[in-house]
Amino acid sequence: MFDFTSEFEALAEAYSESGGEVQDLKNDTHGLILVSGNEVLGTNEIKGLRMQSESIPDGIRAKVTVEKDHHLQNPVHMCFGVLPEKGVQKIEVEFDIQDNASASFLAHCTFPKAVKVQHIMHGVARIGKKAHMQYHETHYHGAGGGVEVLPDIKVYVDEGGRYSTTFKLVKGAAGRVDIKYDAWLKKDAVAEMFAKIYGKGSDDIKIKESIYLDGENSRGLAESRIVVAEKARAEVLGEIVGTGENSRGHVDCTEIVQGKTAMASAVPRLKVVDETSHLTHEAAIGSVDKKQIQTLMARGLDEQQATDMIVGGLLR
């Protein structure tokens, strides 16, 4: 574990603002890694979970292993933050979820005062046979929009394995977001990717999610829910390649545009290599549904309250 220093307390406060529970950072029955800037403040290992970390010239490197046949009952908490107005946080992380193991990770990324902050993550996740990994990432940004979030994640799911990830950024200004996720699936493997982002001001959002259904009976889903307002822009590319026999994949994108200067685009890219593969997509871009607004206004809400409720429901 680690000492509760002033830096820990400051990061814990920002963690709380992002929606995390501070007591989870002090609970030694939960796995934990806490990173401030490019320094690992501490880690907490539990049975079946090994966490290694080291400093590298421009950041930190970490490896997280869930040992074979271990099923972690409590989520592993991961906290990444940059507290000053300026800084670069570079993280290289490797997840090794061994055969027949399972774990859930709750990651909170906090940049409350950002004026010029970069959060760069290069990750690799290896999901073993019949193993299961859930990774839920929530961001909290300040109102200034001075954050660049640049994750590039490669995922390899072995036979019968399952991977699920959610990226959520709805508090504060998004800034610049450029997400690149790629997943390769073997026989009977499953991958699910979800993204929920609210862009405002001059936020610039790009999402590219690619799933390669290489194995027989593999399954993939890429789903995004994006709202852009004012001068914000969003570009979403959902890609699925069906190579495995009887593989199934679906791309689902919904984007809401508020105001005349916001812009959104959605591009589904489907490629069938094996004739038994079945891939589908649906995309919807437009303003908030007028009938829904009218229904809520008839129940006593004004137009802005009704719009906020609809948007909040989409991004929940």
Short mmCIF file of C-alpha atoms in Angstrom, two decimals:
data_model
loop_
_atom_site.label_atom_id
_atom_site.label_comp_id
_atom_site.label_asym_id
_atom_site.label_seq_id
_atom_site.Cartn_x
_atom_site.Cartn_y
_atom_site.Cartn_z
CA MET A 1 0.00 0.00 0.00
CA PHE A 2 1.25 3.57 0.47
CA ASP A 3 1.28 6.51 2.82
CA PHE A 4 -1.64 8.94 2.72
CA THR A 5 0.46 11.93 1.65
CA SER A 6 -0.89 15.35 0.68
CA GLU A 7 -0.54 14.37 -2.99
CA PHE A 8 -2.58 11.24 -2.34
CA GLU A 9 -5.28 13.27 -0.62
CA ALA A 10 -5.40 15.78 -3.50
CA LEU A 11 -5.71 13.00 -6.06
CA ALA A 12 -8.33 11.27 -3.91
CA GLU A 13 -10.40 14.46 -3.89
CA ALA A 14 -10.24 14.65 -7.69
CA TYR A 15 -11.09 10.93 -7.82
CA SER A 16 -14.21 11.63 -5.78
CA GLU A 17 -15.26 14.41 -8.16
CA SER A 18 -14.96 11.96 -11.06
CA GLY A 19 -17.50 9.68 -9.40
CA GLY A 20 -15.17 7.33 -7.50
CA GLU A 21 -15.52 6.40 -3.84
CA VAL A 22 -12.52 7.58 -1.83
CA GLN A 23 -12.87 4.76 0.68
CA ASP A 24 -12.12 2.31 -2.15
CA LEU A 25 -8.62 3.80 -2.38
CA LYS A 26 -8.03 2.98 1.27
CA ASN A 27 -9.55 -0.50 1.28
CA ASP A 28 -6.78 -3.10 1.34
CA THR A 29 -9.19 -5.86 0.25
CA HIS A 30 -9.37 -4.29 -3.23
CA GLY A 31 -6.67 -4.30 -5.87
CA LEU A 32 -5.43 -0.79 -6.60
CA ILE A 33 -2.96 1.26 -8.62
CA LEU A 34 -2.69 5.03 -8.13
CA VAL A 35 -0.75 7.20 -10.59
CA SER A 36 -0.22 10.95 -10.26
CA GLY A 37 1.46 12.51 -13.28
CA ASN A 38 4.25 10.09 -14.14
CA GLU A 39 4.69 8.70 -10.64
CA VAL A 40 3.11 5.57 -9.19
CA LEU A 41 2.07 6.57 -5.68
CA GLY A 42 1.32 2.98 -4.80
CA THR A 43 -0.29 -0.35 -5.61
CA ASN A 44 -2.19 -2.92 -3.63
CA GLU A 45 -2.09 -6.59 -4.55
CA ILE A 46 -4.60 -9.17 -3.39
CA LYS A 47 -4.79 -12.93 -3.80
CA GLY A 48 -4.69 -13.85 -7.48
CA LEU A 49 -3.66 -10.34 -8.57
CA ARG A 50 -0.10 -9.23 -9.29
CA MET A 51 0.75 -5.62 -10.12
CA GLN A 52 4.20 -4.50 -11.24
CA SER A 53 5.22 -0.94 -12.08
CA GLU A 54 8.37 0.97 -12.96
CA SER A 55 9.44 4.41 -14.10
CA ILE A 56 10.54 4.88 -17.70
CA PRO A 57 12.21 8.00 -19.15
CA ASP A 58 8.95 9.65 -20.21
CA GLY A 59 6.37 8.01 -17.97
CA ILE A 60 5.49 4.77 -16.21
CA ARG A 61 5.10 1.14 -17.23
CA ALA A 62 2.81 -1.30 -15.46
CA LYS A 63 1.84 -4.95 -15.81
CA VAL A 64 -1.34 -6.29 -14.25
CA THR A 65 -1.76 -10.07 -14.01
CA VAL A 66 -4.80 -12.02 -12.87
CA GLU A 67 -3.60 -15.52 -12.21
CA LYS A 68 -5.05 -18.65 -13.76
CA ASP A 69 -8.37 -19.87 -12.28
CA HIS A 70 -8.72 -16.81 -10.02
CA HIS A 71 -11.98 -14.86 -10.07
CA LEU A 72 -11.62 -11.52 -8.33
CA GLN A 73 -14.77 -10.77 -6.35
CA ASN A 74 -14.18 -7.01 -5.99
CA PRO A 75 -13.30 -4.52 -8.73
CA VAL A 76 -9.68 -3.46 -9.14
CA HIS A 77 -9.50 0.32 -8.81
CA MET A 78 -7.18 2.32 -11.04
CA CYS A 79 -6.72 6.06 -10.59
CA PHE A 80 -4.82 8.20 -13.10
CA GLY A 81 -4.56 11.94 -12.64
CA VAL A 82 -2.68 15.12 -13.41
CA LEU A 83 -3.37 17.76 -10.78
CA PRO A 84 -1.40 20.79 -12.09
CA GLU A 85 -2.62 22.92 -15.00
CA LYS A 86 0.10 21.56 -17.32
CA GLY A 87 1.73 18.18 -17.72
CA VAL A 88 2.14 15.01 -19.75
CA GLN A 89 1.09 11.62 -18.41
CA LYS A 90 2.41 8.69 -20.44
CA ILE A 91 1.36 5.23 -19.42
CA GLU A 92 2.30 1.86 -20.88
CA VAL A 93 0.15 -0.88 -19.39
CA GLU A 94 -0.18 -4.59 -20.04
CA PHE A 95 -3.04 -6.73 -18.78
CA ASP A 96 -2.59 -10.50 -18.59
CA ILE A 97 -5.85 -12.24 -17.68
CA GLN A 98 -4.80 -15.85 -17.57
CA ASP A 99 -6.87 -18.91 -18.52
CA ASN A 100 -10.20 -19.27 -16.70
CA ALA A 101 -9.66 -16.09 -14.68
CA SER A 102 -11.94 -13.07 -14.39
CA ALA A 103 -11.63 -9.50 -13.16
CA SER A 104 -13.36 -6.14 -13.36
CA PHE A 105 -11.38 -2.88 -13.46
CA LEU A 106 -12.74 0.55 -12.57
CA ALA A 107 -10.48 3.29 -13.92
CA HIS A 108 -10.98 6.97 -13.04
CA CYS A 109 -8.95 9.60 -14.91
CA THR A 110 -9.00 13.07 -13.36
CA PHE A 111 -7.64 16.34 -14.78
CA PRO A 112 -9.54 18.98 -12.80
CA LYS A 113 -7.38 22.06 -13.51
CA ALA A 114 -6.09 21.21 -16.97
CA VAL A 115 -4.95 24.03 -19.23
CA LYS A 116 -2.44 22.01 -21.24
CA VAL A 117 -2.41 18.35 -20.23
CA GLN A 118 -1.76 15.24 -22.29
CA HIS A 119 -2.91 11.79 -21.13
CA ILE A 120 -1.28 9.21 -23.40
CA MET A 121 -1.94 5.51 -22.86
CA HIS A 122 -0.56 2.59 -24.84
CA GLY A 123 -2.12 -0.64 -23.64
CA VAL A 124 -2.15 -4.35 -24.44
CA ALA A 125 -4.69 -6.76 -22.98
CA ARG A 126 -4.34 -10.52 -23.34
CA ILE A 127 -7.43 -12.47 -22.33
CA GLY A 128 -6.79 -16.17 -21.85
CA LYS A 129 -8.98 -19.16 -22.66
CA LYS A 130 -12.41 -18.83 -21.01
CA ALA A 131 -11.15 -15.74 -19.18
CA HIS A 132 -13.16 -12.56 -18.70
CA MET A 133 -12.06 -8.93 -18.37
CA GLN A 134 -14.24 -5.86 -17.83
CA TYR A 135 -12.64 -2.42 -18.03
CA HIS A 136 -14.75 0.65 -17.24
CA GLU A 137 -13.00 4.01 -17.68
CA THR A 138 -14.57 7.26 -16.45
CA HIS A 139 -13.03 10.70 -17.06
CA TYR A 140 -13.45 13.93 -15.13
CA HIS A 141 -12.13 17.08 -16.80
CA GLY A 142 -12.21 20.69 -15.74
CA ALA A 143 -14.21 23.30 -17.64
CA GLY A 144 -11.22 24.69 -19.57
CA GLY A 145 -10.98 21.95 -22.18
CA GLY A 146 -7.19 21.85 -22.02
CA VAL A 147 -6.87 18.06 -22.08
CA GLU A 148 -5.72 15.69 -24.80
CA VAL A 149 -6.78 12.08 -24.20
CA LEU A 150 -4.94 9.67 -26.49
CA PRO A 151 -5.52 5.97 -25.71
CA ASP A 152 -4.31 3.25 -28.09
CA ILE A 153 -5.32 -0.22 -26.87
CA LYS A 154 -4.67 -3.64 -28.47
CA VAL A 155 -6.73 -6.59 -27.21
CA TYR A 156 -6.21 -10.30 -27.88
CA VAL A 157 -9.03 -12.62 -26.78
CA ASP A 158 -8.30 -16.33 -26.72
CA GLU A 159 -10.78 -19.16 -27.24
CA GLY A 160 -13.96 -18.71 -25.20
CA GLY A 161 -12.67 -15.49 -23.63
CA ARG A 162 -14.64 -12.30 -23.16
CA TYR A 163 -13.62 -8.62 -23.12
CA SER A 164 -15.85 -5.65 -22.35
CA THR A 165 -14.79 -2.01 -22.14
CA THR A 166 -16.60 1.29 -21.54
CA PHE A 167 -15.14 4.77 -22.04
CA LYS A 168 -17.22 7.52 -20.42
CA LEU A 169 -16.52 11.26 -20.51
CA VAL A 170 -19.52 13.40 -19.68
CA LYS A 171 -18.22 15.73 -16.94
CA GLY A 172 -16.30 18.88 -17.80
CA ALA A 173 -14.92 19.79 -21.23
CA ALA A 174 -13.74 16.80 -23.22
CA GLY A 175 -10.92 18.70 -24.97
CA ARG A 176 -9.28 16.58 -27.66
CA VAL A 177 -10.11 12.88 -27.55
CA ASP A 178 -8.60 10.39 -30.01
CA ILE A 179 -9.51 6.79 -29.14
CA LYS A 180 -8.05 3.82 -31.01
CA TYR A 181 -9.15 0.35 -29.91
CA ASP A 182 -8.36 -2.88 -31.78
CA ALA A 183 -9.44 -6.39 -30.75
CA TRP A 184 -8.62 -9.79 -32.30
CA LEU A 185 -10.88 -12.71 -31.34
CA LYS A 186 -10.37 -16.45 -31.50
CA LYS A 187 -13.00 -19.21 -31.48
CA ASP A 188 -16.11 -18.48 -29.34
CA ALA A 189 -14.56 -15.23 -28.07
CA VAL A 190 -16.55 -12.05 -27.42
CA ALA A 191 -15.59 -8.36 -27.46
CA GLU A 192 -17.84 -5.43 -26.54
CA MET A 193 -16.77 -1.79 -26.83
CA PHE A 194 -18.88 1.11 -25.53
CA ALA A 195 -18.15 4.85 -25.69
CA LYS A 196 -20.19 7.68 -24.15
CA ILE A 197 -18.91 11.25 -24.60
CA TYR A 198 -20.40 14.74 -24.26
CA GLY A 199 -18.54 17.32 -26.33
CA LYS A 200 -19.00 21.05 -25.80
CA GLY A 201 -17.25 24.29 -26.75
CA SER A 202 -14.50 23.47 -29.26
CA ASP A 203 -14.03 19.83 -28.19
CA ASP A 204 -12.67 17.50 -30.87
CA ILE A 205 -13.66 13.84 -30.56
CA LYS A 206 -12.42 10.95 -32.70
CA ILE A 207 -13.22 7.30 -32.06
CA LYS A 208 -11.97 4.30 -34.02
CA GLU A 209 -13.04 0.88 -32.75
CA SER A 210 -12.02 -2.17 -34.75
CA ILE A 211 -12.95 -5.79 -34.02
CA TYR A 212 -11.46 -8.68 -35.98
CA LEU A 213 -13.61 -11.81 -35.75
CA ASP A 214 -10.92 -14.32 -36.63
CA GLY A 215 -12.31 -17.34 -34.79
CA GLU A 216 -15.31 -19.56 -35.41
CA ASN A 217 -18.47 -18.32 -33.61
CA SER A 218 -16.73 -15.17 -32.37
CA ARG A 219 -18.91 -12.15 -31.50
CA GLY A 220 -18.26 -8.41 -31.55
CA LEU A 221 -20.15 -5.20 -30.70
CA ALA A 222 -18.96 -1.59 -31.12
CA GLU A 223 -21.47 0.87 -29.65
CA SER A 224 -21.11 4.64 -29.25
CA ARG A 225 -23.35 7.35 -27.82
CA ILE A 226 -22.05 10.85 -28.55
CA VAL A 227 -23.51 14.32 -27.94
CA VAL A 228 -21.90 17.44 -29.42
CA ALA A 229 -22.94 21.02 -28.69
CA GLU A 230 -21.74 24.52 -29.57
CA LYS A 231 -18.67 24.13 -31.85
CA ALA A 232 -17.74 20.58 -30.85
CA ARG A 233 -16.95 17.95 -33.49
CA ALA A 234 -17.16 14.17 -33.42
CA GLU A 235 -16.04 11.50 -35.88
CA VAL A 236 -16.82 7.85 -35.18
CA LEU A 237 -15.53 4.86 -37.15
CA GLY A 238 -16.80 1.43 -36.13
CA GLU A 239 -15.10 -1.42 -37.97
CA ILE A 240 -15.74 -5.17 -37.88
CA VAL A 241 -14.05 -7.81 -40.04
CA GLY A 242 -15.72 -11.22 -40.20
CA THR A 243 -13.13 -13.86 -41.01
CA GLY A 244 -14.22 -16.69 -38.72
CA GLU A 245 -16.93 -19.17 -39.63
CA ASN A 246 -20.36 -18.17 -38.24
CA SER A 247 -18.93 -15.03 -36.65
CA ARG A 248 -21.35 -12.23 -35.75
CA GLY A 249 -20.75 -8.50 -35.38
CA HIS A 250 -22.72 -5.27 -34.97
CA VAL A 251 -21.83 -1.56 -35.09
CA ASP A 252 -24.26 0.82 -33.37
CA CYS A 253 -23.72 4.59 -33.32
CA THR A 254 -26.08 7.30 -32.07
CA GLU A 255 -25.03 10.95 -32.14
CA ILE A 256 -26.98 14.02 -31.08
CA VAL A 257 -26.07 17.44 -32.47
CA GLN A 258 -27.10 20.53 -30.54
CA GLY A 259 -26.74 23.90 -32.27
CA LYS A 260 -25.91 24.95 -35.82
CA THR A 261 -22.12 24.92 -35.46
CA ALA A 262 -21.62 21.46 -33.95
CA MET A 263 -20.76 18.60 -36.30
CA ALA A 264 -20.94 14.81 -36.12
CA SER A 265 -20.16 11.95 -38.49
CA ALA A 266 -20.48 8.18 -38.22
CA VAL A 267 -18.85 5.65 -40.55
CA PRO A 268 -19.54 1.92 -40.14
CA ARG A 269 -17.03 -0.28 -41.96
CA LEU A 270 -17.96 -3.94 -42.35
CA LYS A 271 -15.94 -6.56 -44.19
CA VAL A 272 -17.05 -10.16 -44.62
CA VAL A 273 -14.28 -12.63 -45.48
CA ASP A 274 -16.08 -15.88 -44.63
CA GLU A 275 -19.49 -16.27 -46.30
CA THR A 276 -21.08 -17.54 -43.07
CA SER A 277 -20.11 -14.39 -41.15
CA HIS A 278 -23.01 -11.99 -40.49
CA LEU A 279 -22.32 -8.31 -39.79
CA THR A 280 -24.82 -5.50 -39.26
CA HIS A 281 -24.81 -1.80 -38.46
CA GLU A 282 -27.09 1.07 -37.55
CA ALA A 283 -26.31 4.75 -37.20
CA ALA A 284 -28.44 7.74 -36.26
CA ILE A 285 -27.38 11.40 -36.24
CA GLY A 286 -29.68 14.31 -35.51
CA SER A 287 -31.10 16.68 -32.97
CA VAL A 288 -32.97 15.75 -29.81
CA ASP A 289 -36.33 14.20 -30.65
CA LYS A 290 -38.98 16.95 -30.61
CA LYS A 291 -41.76 14.58 -29.55
CA GLN A 292 -39.76 13.49 -26.51
CA ILE A 293 -39.17 17.12 -25.58
CA GLN A 294 -42.88 17.92 -25.94
CA THR A 295 -43.84 14.93 -23.80
CA LEU A 296 -41.51 16.01 -21.00
CA MET A 297 -42.61 19.65 -21.25
CA ALA A 298 -46.22 18.49 -20.89
CA ARG A 299 -45.14 16.98 -17.56
CA GLY A 300 -43.85 20.31 -16.23
CA LEU A 301 -40.26 20.62 -17.49
CA ASP A 302 -39.07 23.56 -19.52
CA GLU A 303 -37.37 22.94 -22.89
CA GLN A 304 -33.81 23.02 -21.54
CA GLN A 305 -34.63 20.70 -18.65
CA ALA A 306 -36.31 18.29 -21.06
CA THR A 307 -33.31 18.36 -23.41
CA ASP A 308 -30.88 17.78 -20.53
CA MET A 309 -32.91 14.80 -19.32
CA ILE A 310 -32.92 13.19 -22.77
CA VAL A 311 -29.18 13.75 -23.23
CA GLY A 312 -28.47 12.48 -19.72
CA GLY A 313 -30.43 9.30 -20.42
CA LEU A 314 -28.45 8.66 -23.60
CA LEU A 315 -25.12 9.05 -21.80
CA ARG A 316 -25.99 7.29 -18.56
#
